[in-house]
Tab-separated table of C-alpha atoms in Angstrom:
chain	number	residue	atom	x	y	z
A	57	MET	CA	0.000	0.000	0.000
A	58	SER	CA	1.336	3.418	-0.918
A	59	THR	CA	1.660	6.320	1.453
A	60	ALA	CA	-1.200	8.703	0.811
A	61	ARG	CA	0.142	11.902	-0.726
A	62	PHE	CA	-1.943	14.368	-2.707
A	63	ASP	CA	0.073	15.307	-5.797
A	64	GLU	CA	-0.689	18.734	-7.276
A	65	LEU	CA	1.294	17.915	-10.424
A	66	ILE	CA	-0.820	14.953	-11.502
A	67	HIS	CA	-4.149	16.132	-10.073
A	68	PRO	CA	-5.382	18.268	-13.013
A	69	SER	CA	-7.881	16.136	-14.908
A	70	THR	CA	-5.874	15.862	-18.129
A	71	ARG	CA	-2.704	14.732	-16.363
A	72	LEU	CA	-4.604	12.449	-14.015
A	73	SER	CA	-6.294	10.775	-16.992
A	74	LEU	CA	-2.954	10.475	-18.764
A	75	VAL	CA	-1.197	8.956	-15.751
A	76	ALA	CA	-4.117	6.592	-15.103
A	77	THR	CA	-3.970	5.415	-18.718
A	78	LEU	CA	-0.219	4.867	-18.490
A	79	ALA	CA	-0.654	3.021	-15.185
A	80	ALA	CA	-2.675	0.395	-16.999
A	81	ALA	CA	0.004	-0.299	-19.634
A	82	ASP	CA	3.677	-1.096	-19.926
A	83	TRP	CA	4.156	1.366	-22.819
A	84	ALA	CA	1.534	3.392	-24.665
A	85	GLU	CA	1.874	4.832	-28.153
A	86	PHE	CA	1.436	8.593	-28.580
A	87	ALA	CA	-1.429	8.145	-31.060
A	88	PHE	CA	-3.285	5.841	-28.648
A	89	LEU	CA	-2.929	8.348	-25.804
A	90	ARG	CA	-3.963	11.269	-28.031
A	91	ASP	CA	-7.085	9.471	-29.208
A	92	ARG	CA	-7.981	7.966	-25.828
A	93	LEU	CA	-7.724	11.321	-24.058
A	94	ASN	CA	-9.134	13.341	-26.977
A	95	LEU	CA	-6.165	15.739	-26.994
A	96	SER	CA	-4.372	17.555	-29.770
A	97	ASP	CA	-0.796	16.527	-30.531
A	98	SER	CA	0.538	19.723	-28.981
A	99	ALA	CA	-1.558	19.395	-25.811
A	100	LEU	CA	-0.441	15.799	-25.290
A	101	SER	CA	3.188	16.716	-25.986
A	102	LYS	CA	3.003	19.469	-23.375
A	103	GLN	CA	1.503	17.167	-20.745
A	104	LEU	CA	4.049	14.441	-21.429
A	105	ALA	CA	6.902	16.972	-21.231
A	106	THR	CA	5.647	18.252	-17.870
A	107	LEU	CA	5.411	14.733	-16.463
A	108	GLU	CA	8.761	13.750	-17.966
A	109	GLU	CA	10.454	16.809	-16.444
A	110	ALA	CA	9.114	15.734	-13.041
A	111	GLY	CA	10.506	12.230	-13.560
A	112	TYR	CA	7.050	10.631	-13.656
A	113	VAL	CA	7.091	9.590	-17.318
A	114	ALA	CA	9.718	8.299	-19.716
A	115	THR	CA	9.299	8.686	-23.450
A	116	GLU	CA	10.997	6.859	-26.261
A	117	ARG	CA	11.289	8.162	-29.790
A	118	ARG	CA	12.024	5.694	-32.557
A	119	LEU	CA	11.730	5.358	-36.294
A	120	ASP	CA	9.164	3.002	-37.747
A	121	GLY	CA	9.981	2.983	-41.429
A	122	LYS	CA	9.922	6.638	-42.394
A	123	ARG	CA	7.713	7.729	-39.513
A	124	ARG	CA	8.857	8.852	-36.105
A	125	LYS	CA	6.929	7.118	-33.332
A	126	VAL	CA	6.741	8.194	-29.706
A	127	ARG	CA	5.669	6.044	-26.835
A	128	ALA	CA	5.504	6.684	-23.101
A	129	ARG	CA	5.464	4.794	-19.834
A	130	LEU	CA	5.304	5.586	-16.134
A	131	THR	CA	8.590	5.533	-14.278
A	132	PRO	CA	8.801	3.958	-10.812
A	133	ALA	CA	8.582	7.500	-9.372
A	134	GLY	CA	5.488	8.149	-11.493
A	135	ARG	CA	3.879	4.924	-10.318
A	136	ALA	CA	4.586	5.818	-6.670
A	137	ALA	CA	3.184	9.342	-7.163
A	138	PHE	CA	0.052	7.988	-8.851
A	139	ASP	CA	-0.516	5.323	-6.194
A	140	GLY	CA	0.017	7.873	-3.411
A	141	HIS	CA	-2.353	10.337	-5.069
A	142	ILE	CA	-5.064	7.708	-5.438
A	143	ALA	CA	-4.598	6.727	-1.766
A	144	ALA	CA	-4.955	10.396	-0.757
A	145	LEU	CA	-8.120	10.760	-2.824
A	146	ARG	CA	-9.540	7.623	-1.172
A	147	GLU	CA	-8.808	9.095	2.268
A	148	ILE	CA	-10.568	12.321	1.308
A	149	LEU	CA	-13.595	10.376	0.083
A	150	ALA	CA	-13.645	8.139	3.148
A	151	GLY	CA	-13.808	11.236	5.346
A	152	ALA	CA	-16.809	12.601	3.503
A	153	THR	CA	-20.143	11.877	5.085
A	154	ALA	CA	-23.663	12.477	3.889
A	155	PRO	CA	-25.543	15.306	5.685
A	156	GLU	CA	-27.943	12.803	7.297
A	157	ASP	CA	-24.957	10.865	8.702
A	158	ARG	CA	-23.616	14.014	10.449
A	159	ALA	CA	-26.972	14.635	12.175
A	160	ARG	CA	-26.869	11.308	14.033
């Protein structure tokens, strides 16, 4: 179980969706991520660069015939940050009570 730690870097919805998608795969192709998250190439590139700069994501650029292909994966630090963020969100949700529960 990871230590609960809210992570401001991965919390914005686009980055959280990106990290969650990468958490479910070993490597993910740029085109798959772009289509899955409904992002433009430039928006996805920016998000990947931000996460890569933080050490959460590793990217690999390779040639496939004449085309350049990019793929990404979570690093161990990215996995730990994601797991800790999810644990923190679960703690926040567990502390929430319905109004009728507070009246008892």
